[in-house]
PDB file of C-alpha atoms in Angstrom:
ATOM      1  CA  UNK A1255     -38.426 -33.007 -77.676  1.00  0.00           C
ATOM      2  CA  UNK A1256     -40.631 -33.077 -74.676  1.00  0.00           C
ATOM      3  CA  UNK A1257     -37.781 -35.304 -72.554  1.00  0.00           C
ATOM      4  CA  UNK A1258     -35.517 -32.665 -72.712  1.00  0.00           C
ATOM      5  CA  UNK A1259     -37.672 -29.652 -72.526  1.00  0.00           C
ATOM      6  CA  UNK A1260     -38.510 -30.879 -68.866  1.00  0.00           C
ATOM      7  CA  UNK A1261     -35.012 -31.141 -67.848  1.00  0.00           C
ATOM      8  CA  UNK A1262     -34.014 -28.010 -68.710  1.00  0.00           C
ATOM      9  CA  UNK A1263     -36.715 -26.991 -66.293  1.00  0.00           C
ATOM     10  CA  UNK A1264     -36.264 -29.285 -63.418  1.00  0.00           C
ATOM     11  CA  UNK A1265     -32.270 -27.859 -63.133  1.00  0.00           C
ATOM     12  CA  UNK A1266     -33.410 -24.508 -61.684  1.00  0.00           C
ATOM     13  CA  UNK A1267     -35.908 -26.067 -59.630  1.00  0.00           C
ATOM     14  CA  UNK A1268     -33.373 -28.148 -57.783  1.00  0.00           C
ATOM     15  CA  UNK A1269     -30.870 -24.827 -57.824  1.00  0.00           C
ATOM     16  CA  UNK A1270     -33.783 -23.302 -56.091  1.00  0.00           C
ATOM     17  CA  UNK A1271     -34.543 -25.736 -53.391  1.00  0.00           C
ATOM     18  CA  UNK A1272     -30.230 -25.896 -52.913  1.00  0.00           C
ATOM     19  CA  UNK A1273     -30.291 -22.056 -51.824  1.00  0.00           C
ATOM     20  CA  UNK A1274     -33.298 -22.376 -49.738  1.00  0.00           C
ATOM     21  CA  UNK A1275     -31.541 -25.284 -48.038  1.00  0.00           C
ATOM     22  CA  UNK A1276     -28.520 -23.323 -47.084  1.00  0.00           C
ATOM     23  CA  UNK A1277     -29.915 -20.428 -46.463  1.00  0.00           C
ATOM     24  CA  UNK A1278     -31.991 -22.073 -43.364  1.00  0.00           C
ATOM     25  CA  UNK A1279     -28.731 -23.601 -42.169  1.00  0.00           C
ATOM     26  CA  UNK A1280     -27.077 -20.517 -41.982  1.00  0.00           C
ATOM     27  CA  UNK A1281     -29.763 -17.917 -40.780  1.00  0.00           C
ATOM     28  CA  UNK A1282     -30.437 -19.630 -37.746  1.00  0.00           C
ATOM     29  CA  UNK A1283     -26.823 -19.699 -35.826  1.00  0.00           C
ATOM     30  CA  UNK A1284     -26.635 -22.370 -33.060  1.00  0.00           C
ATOM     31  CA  UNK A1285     -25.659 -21.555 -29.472  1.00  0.00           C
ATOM     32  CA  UNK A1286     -22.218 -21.417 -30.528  1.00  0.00           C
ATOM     33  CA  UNK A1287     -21.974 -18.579 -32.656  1.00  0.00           C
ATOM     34  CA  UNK A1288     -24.083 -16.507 -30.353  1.00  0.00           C
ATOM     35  CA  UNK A1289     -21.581 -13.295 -30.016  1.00  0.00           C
ATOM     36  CA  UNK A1290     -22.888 -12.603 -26.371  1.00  0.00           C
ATOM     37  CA  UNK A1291     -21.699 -16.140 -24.925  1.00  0.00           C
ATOM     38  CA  UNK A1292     -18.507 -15.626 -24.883  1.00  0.00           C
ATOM     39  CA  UNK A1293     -16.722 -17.811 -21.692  1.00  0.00           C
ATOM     40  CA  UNK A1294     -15.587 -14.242 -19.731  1.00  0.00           C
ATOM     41  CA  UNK A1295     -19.365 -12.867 -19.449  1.00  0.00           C
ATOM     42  CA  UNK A1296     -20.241 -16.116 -17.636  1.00  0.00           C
ATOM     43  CA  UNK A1297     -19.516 -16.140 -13.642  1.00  0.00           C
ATOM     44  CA  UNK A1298     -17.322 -13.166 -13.830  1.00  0.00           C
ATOM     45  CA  UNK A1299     -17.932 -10.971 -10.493  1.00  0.00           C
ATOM     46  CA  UNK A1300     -17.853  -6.950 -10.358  1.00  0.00           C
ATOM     47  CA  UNK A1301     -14.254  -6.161  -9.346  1.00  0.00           C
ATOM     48  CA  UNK A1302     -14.251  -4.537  -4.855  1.00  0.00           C
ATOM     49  CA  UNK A1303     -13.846  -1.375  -4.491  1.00  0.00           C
ATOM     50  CA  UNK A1304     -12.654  -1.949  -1.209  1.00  0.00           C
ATOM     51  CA  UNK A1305      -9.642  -4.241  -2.563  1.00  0.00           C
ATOM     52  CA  UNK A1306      -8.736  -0.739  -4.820  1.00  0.00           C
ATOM     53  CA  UNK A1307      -8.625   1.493  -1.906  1.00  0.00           C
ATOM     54  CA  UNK A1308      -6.262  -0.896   0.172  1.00  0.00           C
ATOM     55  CA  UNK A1309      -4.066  -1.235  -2.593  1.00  0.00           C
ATOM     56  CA  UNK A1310      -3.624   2.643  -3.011  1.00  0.00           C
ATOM     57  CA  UNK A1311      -3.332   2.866   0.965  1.00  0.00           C
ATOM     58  CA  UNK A1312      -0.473   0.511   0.418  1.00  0.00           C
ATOM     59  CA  UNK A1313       1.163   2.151  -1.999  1.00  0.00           C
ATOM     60  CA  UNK A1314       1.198   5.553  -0.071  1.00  0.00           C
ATOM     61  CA  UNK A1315       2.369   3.980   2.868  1.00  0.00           C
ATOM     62  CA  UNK A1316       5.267   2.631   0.713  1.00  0.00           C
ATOM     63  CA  UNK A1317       5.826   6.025  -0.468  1.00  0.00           C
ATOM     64  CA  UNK A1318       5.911   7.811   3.127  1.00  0.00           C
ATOM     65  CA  UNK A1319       8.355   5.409   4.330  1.00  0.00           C
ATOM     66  CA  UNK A1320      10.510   5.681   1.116  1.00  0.00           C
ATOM     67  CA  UNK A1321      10.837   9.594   1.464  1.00  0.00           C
ATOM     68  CA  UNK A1322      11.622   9.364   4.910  1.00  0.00           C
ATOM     69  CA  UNK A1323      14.370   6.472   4.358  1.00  0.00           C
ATOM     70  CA  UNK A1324      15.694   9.070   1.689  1.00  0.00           C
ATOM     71  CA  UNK A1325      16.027  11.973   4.132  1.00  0.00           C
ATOM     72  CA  UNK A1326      17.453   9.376   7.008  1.00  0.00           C
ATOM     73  CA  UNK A1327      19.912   8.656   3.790  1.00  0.00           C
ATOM     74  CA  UNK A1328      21.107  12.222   3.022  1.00  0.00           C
ATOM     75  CA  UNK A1329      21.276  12.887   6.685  1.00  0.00           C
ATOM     76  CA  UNK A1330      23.886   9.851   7.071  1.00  0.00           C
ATOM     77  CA  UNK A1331      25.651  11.640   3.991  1.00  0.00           C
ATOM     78  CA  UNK A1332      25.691  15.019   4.955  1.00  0.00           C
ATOM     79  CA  UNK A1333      27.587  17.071   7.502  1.00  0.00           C
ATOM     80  CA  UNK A1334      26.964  20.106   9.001  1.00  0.00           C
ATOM     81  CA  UNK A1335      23.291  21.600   9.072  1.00  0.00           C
ATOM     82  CA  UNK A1336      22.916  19.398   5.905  1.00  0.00           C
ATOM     83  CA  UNK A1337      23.016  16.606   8.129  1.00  0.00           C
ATOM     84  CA  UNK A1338      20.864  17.897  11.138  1.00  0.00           C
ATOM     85  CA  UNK A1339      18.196  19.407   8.560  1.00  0.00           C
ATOM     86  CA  UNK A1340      17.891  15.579   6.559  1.00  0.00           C
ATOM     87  CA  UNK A1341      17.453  13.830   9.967  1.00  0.00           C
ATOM     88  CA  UNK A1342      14.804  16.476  11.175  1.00  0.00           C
ATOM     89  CA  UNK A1343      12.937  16.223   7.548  1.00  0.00           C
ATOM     90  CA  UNK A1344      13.127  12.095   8.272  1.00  0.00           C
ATOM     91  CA  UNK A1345      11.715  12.335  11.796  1.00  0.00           C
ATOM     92  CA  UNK A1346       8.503  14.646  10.374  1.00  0.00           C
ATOM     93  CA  UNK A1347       8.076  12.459   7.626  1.00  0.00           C
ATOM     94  CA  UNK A1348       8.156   9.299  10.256  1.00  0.00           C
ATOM     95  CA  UNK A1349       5.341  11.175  12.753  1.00  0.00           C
ATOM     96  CA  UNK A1350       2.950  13.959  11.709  1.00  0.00           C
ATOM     97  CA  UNK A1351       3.473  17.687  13.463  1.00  0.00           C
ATOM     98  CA  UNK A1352       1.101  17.954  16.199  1.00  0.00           C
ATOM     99  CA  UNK A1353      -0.307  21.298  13.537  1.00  0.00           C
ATOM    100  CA  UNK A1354      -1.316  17.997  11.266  1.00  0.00           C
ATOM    101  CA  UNK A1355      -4.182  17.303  13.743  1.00  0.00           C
ATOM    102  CA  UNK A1356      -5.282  20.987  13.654  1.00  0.00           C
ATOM    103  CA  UNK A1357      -7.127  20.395   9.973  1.00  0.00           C
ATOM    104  CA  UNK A1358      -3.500  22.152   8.098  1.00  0.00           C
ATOM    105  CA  UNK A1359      -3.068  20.460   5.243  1.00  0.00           C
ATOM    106  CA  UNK A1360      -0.918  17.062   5.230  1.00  0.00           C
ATOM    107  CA  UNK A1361       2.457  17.182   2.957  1.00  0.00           C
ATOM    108  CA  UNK A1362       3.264  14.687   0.174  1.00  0.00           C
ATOM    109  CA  UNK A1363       3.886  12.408   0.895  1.00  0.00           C
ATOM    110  CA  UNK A1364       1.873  11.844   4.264  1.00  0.00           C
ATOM    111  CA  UNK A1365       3.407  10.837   7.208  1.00  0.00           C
ATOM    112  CA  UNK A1366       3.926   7.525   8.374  1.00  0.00           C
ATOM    113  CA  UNK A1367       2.717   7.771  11.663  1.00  0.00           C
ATOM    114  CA  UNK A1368       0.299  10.484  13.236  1.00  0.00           C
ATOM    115  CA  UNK A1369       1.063  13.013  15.361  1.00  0.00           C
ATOM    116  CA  UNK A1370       1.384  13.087  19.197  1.00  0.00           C
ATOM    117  CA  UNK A1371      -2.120  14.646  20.378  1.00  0.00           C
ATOM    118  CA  UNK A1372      -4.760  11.596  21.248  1.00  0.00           C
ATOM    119  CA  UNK A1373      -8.402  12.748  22.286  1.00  0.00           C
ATOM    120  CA  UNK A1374     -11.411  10.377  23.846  1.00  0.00           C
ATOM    121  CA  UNK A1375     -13.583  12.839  22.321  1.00  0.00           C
ATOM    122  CA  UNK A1376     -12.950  13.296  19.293  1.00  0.00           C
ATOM    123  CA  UNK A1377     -11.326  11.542  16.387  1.00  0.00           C
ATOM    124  CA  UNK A1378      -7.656  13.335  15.524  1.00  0.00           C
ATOM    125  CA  UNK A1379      -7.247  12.744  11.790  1.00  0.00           C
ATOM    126  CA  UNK A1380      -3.371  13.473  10.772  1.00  0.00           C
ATOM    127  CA  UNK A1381      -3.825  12.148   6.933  1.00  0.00           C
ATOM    128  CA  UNK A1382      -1.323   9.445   8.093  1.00  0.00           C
ATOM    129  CA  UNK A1383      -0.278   6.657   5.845  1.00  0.00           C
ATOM    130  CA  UNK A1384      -0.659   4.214   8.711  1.00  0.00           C
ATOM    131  CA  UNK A1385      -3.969   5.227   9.897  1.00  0.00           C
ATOM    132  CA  UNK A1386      -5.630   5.313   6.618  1.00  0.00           C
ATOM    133  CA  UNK A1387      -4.246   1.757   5.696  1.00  0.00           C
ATOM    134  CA  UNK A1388      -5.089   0.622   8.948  1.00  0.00           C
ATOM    135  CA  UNK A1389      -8.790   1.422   8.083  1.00  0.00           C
ATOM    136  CA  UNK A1390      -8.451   0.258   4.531  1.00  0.00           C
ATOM    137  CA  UNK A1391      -7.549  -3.148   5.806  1.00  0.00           C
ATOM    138  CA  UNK A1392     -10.611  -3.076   8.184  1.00  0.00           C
ATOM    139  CA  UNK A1393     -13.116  -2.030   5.771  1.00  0.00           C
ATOM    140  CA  UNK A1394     -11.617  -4.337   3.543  1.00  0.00           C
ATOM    141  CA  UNK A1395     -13.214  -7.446   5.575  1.00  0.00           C
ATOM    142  CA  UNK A1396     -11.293 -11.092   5.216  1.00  0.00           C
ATOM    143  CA  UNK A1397      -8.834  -9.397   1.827  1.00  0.00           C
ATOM    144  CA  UNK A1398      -7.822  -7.133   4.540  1.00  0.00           C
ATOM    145  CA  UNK A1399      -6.298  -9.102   6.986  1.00  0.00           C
ATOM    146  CA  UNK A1400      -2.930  -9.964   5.607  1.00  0.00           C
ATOM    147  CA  UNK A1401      -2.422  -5.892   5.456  1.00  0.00           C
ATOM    148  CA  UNK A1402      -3.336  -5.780   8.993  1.00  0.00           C
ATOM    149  CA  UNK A1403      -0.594  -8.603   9.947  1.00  0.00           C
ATOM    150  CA  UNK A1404       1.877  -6.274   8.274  1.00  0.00           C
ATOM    151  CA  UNK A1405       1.045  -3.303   9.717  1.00  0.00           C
ATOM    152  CA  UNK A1406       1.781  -5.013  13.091  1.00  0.00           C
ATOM    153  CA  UNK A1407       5.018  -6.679  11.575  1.00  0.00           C
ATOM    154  CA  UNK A1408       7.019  -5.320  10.369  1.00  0.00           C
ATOM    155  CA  UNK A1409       5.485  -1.783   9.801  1.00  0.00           C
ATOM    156  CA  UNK A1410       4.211  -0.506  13.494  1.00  0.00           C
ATOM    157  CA  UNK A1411       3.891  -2.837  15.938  1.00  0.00           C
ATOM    158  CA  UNK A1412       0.705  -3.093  18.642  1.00  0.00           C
ATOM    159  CA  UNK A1413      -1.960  -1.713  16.114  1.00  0.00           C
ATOM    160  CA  UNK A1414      -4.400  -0.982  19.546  1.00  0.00           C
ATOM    161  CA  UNK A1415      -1.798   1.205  21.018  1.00  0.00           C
ATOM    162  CA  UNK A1416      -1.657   3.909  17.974  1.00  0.00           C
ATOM    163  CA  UNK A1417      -5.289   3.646  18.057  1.00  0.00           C
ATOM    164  CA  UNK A1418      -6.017   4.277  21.720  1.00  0.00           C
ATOM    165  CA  UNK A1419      -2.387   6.479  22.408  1.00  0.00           C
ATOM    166  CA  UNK A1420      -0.587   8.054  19.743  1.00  0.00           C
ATOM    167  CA  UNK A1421       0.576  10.229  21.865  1.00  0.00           C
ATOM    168  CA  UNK A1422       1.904   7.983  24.205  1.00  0.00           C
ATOM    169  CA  UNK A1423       3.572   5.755  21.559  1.00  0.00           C
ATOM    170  CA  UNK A1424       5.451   8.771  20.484  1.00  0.00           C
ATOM    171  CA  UNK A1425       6.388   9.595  23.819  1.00  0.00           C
ATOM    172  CA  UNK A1426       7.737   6.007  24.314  1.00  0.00           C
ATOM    173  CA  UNK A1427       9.678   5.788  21.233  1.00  0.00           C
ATOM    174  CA  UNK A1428      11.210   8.837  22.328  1.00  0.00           C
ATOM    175  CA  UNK A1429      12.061   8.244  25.669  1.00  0.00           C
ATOM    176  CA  UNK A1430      13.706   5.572  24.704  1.00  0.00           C
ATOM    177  CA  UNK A1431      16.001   6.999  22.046  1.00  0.00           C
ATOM    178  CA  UNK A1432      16.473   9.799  24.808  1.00  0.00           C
ATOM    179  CA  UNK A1433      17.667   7.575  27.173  1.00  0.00           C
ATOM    180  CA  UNK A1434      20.348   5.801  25.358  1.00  0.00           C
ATOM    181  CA  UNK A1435      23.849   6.150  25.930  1.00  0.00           C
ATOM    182  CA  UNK A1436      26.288   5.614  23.860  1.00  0.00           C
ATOM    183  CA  UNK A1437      25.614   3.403  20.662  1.00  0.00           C
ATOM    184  CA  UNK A1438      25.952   0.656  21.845  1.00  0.00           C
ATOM    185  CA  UNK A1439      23.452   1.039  24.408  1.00  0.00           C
ATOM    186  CA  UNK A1440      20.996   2.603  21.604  1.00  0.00           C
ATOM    187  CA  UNK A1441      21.105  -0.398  19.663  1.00  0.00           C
ATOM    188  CA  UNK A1442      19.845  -2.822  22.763  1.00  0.00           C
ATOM    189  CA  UNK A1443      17.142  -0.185  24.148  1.00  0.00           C
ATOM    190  CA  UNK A1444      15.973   0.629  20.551  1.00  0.00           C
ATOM    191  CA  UNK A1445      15.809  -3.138  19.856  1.00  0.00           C
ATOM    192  CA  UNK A1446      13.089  -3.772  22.721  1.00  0.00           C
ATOM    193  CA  UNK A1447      10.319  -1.576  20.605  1.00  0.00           C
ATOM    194  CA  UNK A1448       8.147  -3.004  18.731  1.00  0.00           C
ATOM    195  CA  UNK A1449       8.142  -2.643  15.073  1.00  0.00           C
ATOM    196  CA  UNK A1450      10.913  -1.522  12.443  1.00  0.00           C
ATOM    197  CA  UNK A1451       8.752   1.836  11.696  1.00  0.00           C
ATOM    198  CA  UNK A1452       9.005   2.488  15.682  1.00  0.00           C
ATOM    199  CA  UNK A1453      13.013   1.590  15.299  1.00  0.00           C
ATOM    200  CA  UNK A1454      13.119   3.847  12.618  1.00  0.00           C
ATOM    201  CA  UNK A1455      12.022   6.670  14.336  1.00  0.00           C
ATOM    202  CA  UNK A1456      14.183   6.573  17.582  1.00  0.00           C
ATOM    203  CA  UNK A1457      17.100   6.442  15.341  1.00  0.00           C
ATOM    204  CA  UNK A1458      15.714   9.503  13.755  1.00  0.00           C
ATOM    205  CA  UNK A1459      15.354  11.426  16.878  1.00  0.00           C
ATOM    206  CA  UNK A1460      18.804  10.601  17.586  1.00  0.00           C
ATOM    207  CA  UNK A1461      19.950  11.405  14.756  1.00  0.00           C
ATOM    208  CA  UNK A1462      18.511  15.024  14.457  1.00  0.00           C
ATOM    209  CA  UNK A1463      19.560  15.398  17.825  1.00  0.00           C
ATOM    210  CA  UNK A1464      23.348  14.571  17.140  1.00  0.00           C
ATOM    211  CA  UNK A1465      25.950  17.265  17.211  1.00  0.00           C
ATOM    212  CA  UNK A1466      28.882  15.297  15.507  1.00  0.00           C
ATOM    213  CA  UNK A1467      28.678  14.661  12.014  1.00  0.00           C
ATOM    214  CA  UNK A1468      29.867  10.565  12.340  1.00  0.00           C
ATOM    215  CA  UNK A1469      27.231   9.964  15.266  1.00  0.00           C
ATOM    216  CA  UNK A1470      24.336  11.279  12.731  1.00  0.00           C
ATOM    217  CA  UNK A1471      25.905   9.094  10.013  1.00  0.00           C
ATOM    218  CA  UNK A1472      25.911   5.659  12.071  1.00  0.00           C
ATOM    219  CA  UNK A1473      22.127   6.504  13.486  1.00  0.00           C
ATOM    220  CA  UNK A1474      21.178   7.388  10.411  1.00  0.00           C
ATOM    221  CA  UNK A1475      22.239   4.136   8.993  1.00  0.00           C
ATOM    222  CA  UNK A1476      20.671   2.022  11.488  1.00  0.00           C
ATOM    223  CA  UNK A1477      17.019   4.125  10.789  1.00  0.00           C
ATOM    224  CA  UNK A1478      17.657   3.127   7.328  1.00  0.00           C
ATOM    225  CA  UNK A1479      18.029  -0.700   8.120  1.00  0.00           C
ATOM    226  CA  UNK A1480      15.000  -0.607   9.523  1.00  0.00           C
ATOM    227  CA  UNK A1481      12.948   1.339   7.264  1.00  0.00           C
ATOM    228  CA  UNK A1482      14.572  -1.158   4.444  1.00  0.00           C
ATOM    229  CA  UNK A1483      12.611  -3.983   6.131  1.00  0.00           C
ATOM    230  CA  UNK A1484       9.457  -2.000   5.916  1.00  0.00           C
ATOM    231  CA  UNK A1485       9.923  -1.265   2.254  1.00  0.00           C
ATOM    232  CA  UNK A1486      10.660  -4.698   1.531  1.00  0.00           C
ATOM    233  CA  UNK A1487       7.786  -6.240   3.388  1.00  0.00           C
ATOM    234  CA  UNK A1488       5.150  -3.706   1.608  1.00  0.00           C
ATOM    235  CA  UNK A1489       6.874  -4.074  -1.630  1.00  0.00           C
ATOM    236  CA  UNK A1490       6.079  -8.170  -1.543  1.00  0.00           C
ATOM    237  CA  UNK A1491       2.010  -7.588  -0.084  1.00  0.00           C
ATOM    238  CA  UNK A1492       1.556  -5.130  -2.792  1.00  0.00           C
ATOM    239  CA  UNK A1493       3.373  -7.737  -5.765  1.00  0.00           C
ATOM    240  CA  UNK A1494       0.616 -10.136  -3.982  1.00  0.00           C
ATOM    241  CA  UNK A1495      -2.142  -8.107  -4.616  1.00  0.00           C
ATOM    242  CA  UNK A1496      -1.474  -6.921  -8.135  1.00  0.00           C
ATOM    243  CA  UNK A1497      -0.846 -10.609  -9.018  1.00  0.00           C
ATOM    244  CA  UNK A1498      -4.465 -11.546  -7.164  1.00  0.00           C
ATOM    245  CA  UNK A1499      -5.846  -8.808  -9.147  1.00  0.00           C
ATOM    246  CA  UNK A1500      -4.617  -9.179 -12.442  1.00  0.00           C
TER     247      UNK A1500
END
């Protein structure tokens, strides 16, 4: 009886030494199942807050340019005071009211461009779009500079010359609209400035200051042209930088 009372007892024994076997496999995980190595916490960087700011520049400058290619729009639609009230509306939202630079508070949308008073002494802030991307993309370092390429092309032109002379890029954009004839003689003097936002704007000066219903209307469709370019130009930087930023 003896053989069989020892294996009775030598089957829990070897049970025993079974669980103590797996349970040292399983308590001690290997680098694998470590829940804190998982492949995004490695060489991820913190996302730049400068990037985020540019982006929402950009997408307020699209804005300001969309609202005032909606009032050049209704002002090509419209007769009458309609008509002359639209294409005022699109030359304020195109270039800030000189009251801008005064600290009143800037509309929304902002402006496009700021407003005609320029100071060596002092910094004029008109809440612009322009400006404030324009300063974005600087602050924004290397990431910046395809914003700065299109704020000088398509969007504004010579980026110095806002800088140093609003007021006397203004004053040039509407001398020259001023000084135009007849259409045809618009459309080769407005073509020499530098910029479709610029463009934009001389056709909105003459525009609000036609008297006949089918001269607003083909001035008003030219601004729009123009202002389309714009749109479509900041529309593709800003489906770059989503994509880069996704």
């Amino acid at each position: 009886m003896r053989p069989a009372r020892r294996f009775v007892t030598a089957l829990p024994l070897a049970a025993l030494a079974l669980a103590v076997a797996a349970c040292d496999l399983t308590a001690t995980p290997g680098p694998e199942a470590s829940p804190t190595a998982g492949p995004t916490a490695l060489g991820s960087e913190p996302p730049d807050p400068h990037a985020a700011i540019l982006t929402g520049a950009l997408e307020d400058l699209r804005a300001s340019a969309a609202a005032a290619r909606e009032a050049l729009a209704a002002a090509g639609n419209s007769s009458g005071q309609a008509g002359a009230d639209a294409a005022a509306l699109a030359v304020e939202r195109l270039a800030a009211d000189e009251e801008l630079g005064e600290g009143a508070d800037a509309p929304d949308p902002r402006p496009l461009f700021p407003g005609p008073e320029t100071s060596r002494a002092e910094t004029i802030d008109y809440g612009d779009a322009f400006s404030a991307t324009l300063s974005a993309a600087r602050a924004a370092g290397p990431t910046g500079a395809q914003v700065l390429d299109l704020l000088r092309d398509p969007v504004g032109g010579d980026l110095g010359s806002w800088q140093r002379d609003a007021a006397g890029t203004l004053e040039q954009i509407r001398t020259t609209a001023a000084g135009a004839g007849d259409l045809a003689a618009a459309e080769v003097a407005i073509a020499e400035l530098d910029g479709e936002g610029p463009k934009a704007l001389a056709w909105a000066y003459l525009a609000a200051d036609a008297s006949d219903d089918d001269d607003r209307a083909a001035f008003a469709e030219r601004g729009v042209a123009h202002l389309d370019l714009v749109l479509d130009a900041v529309d593709e930087a800003l489906a770059q930088r989503q994509g880069g930023e996704a």
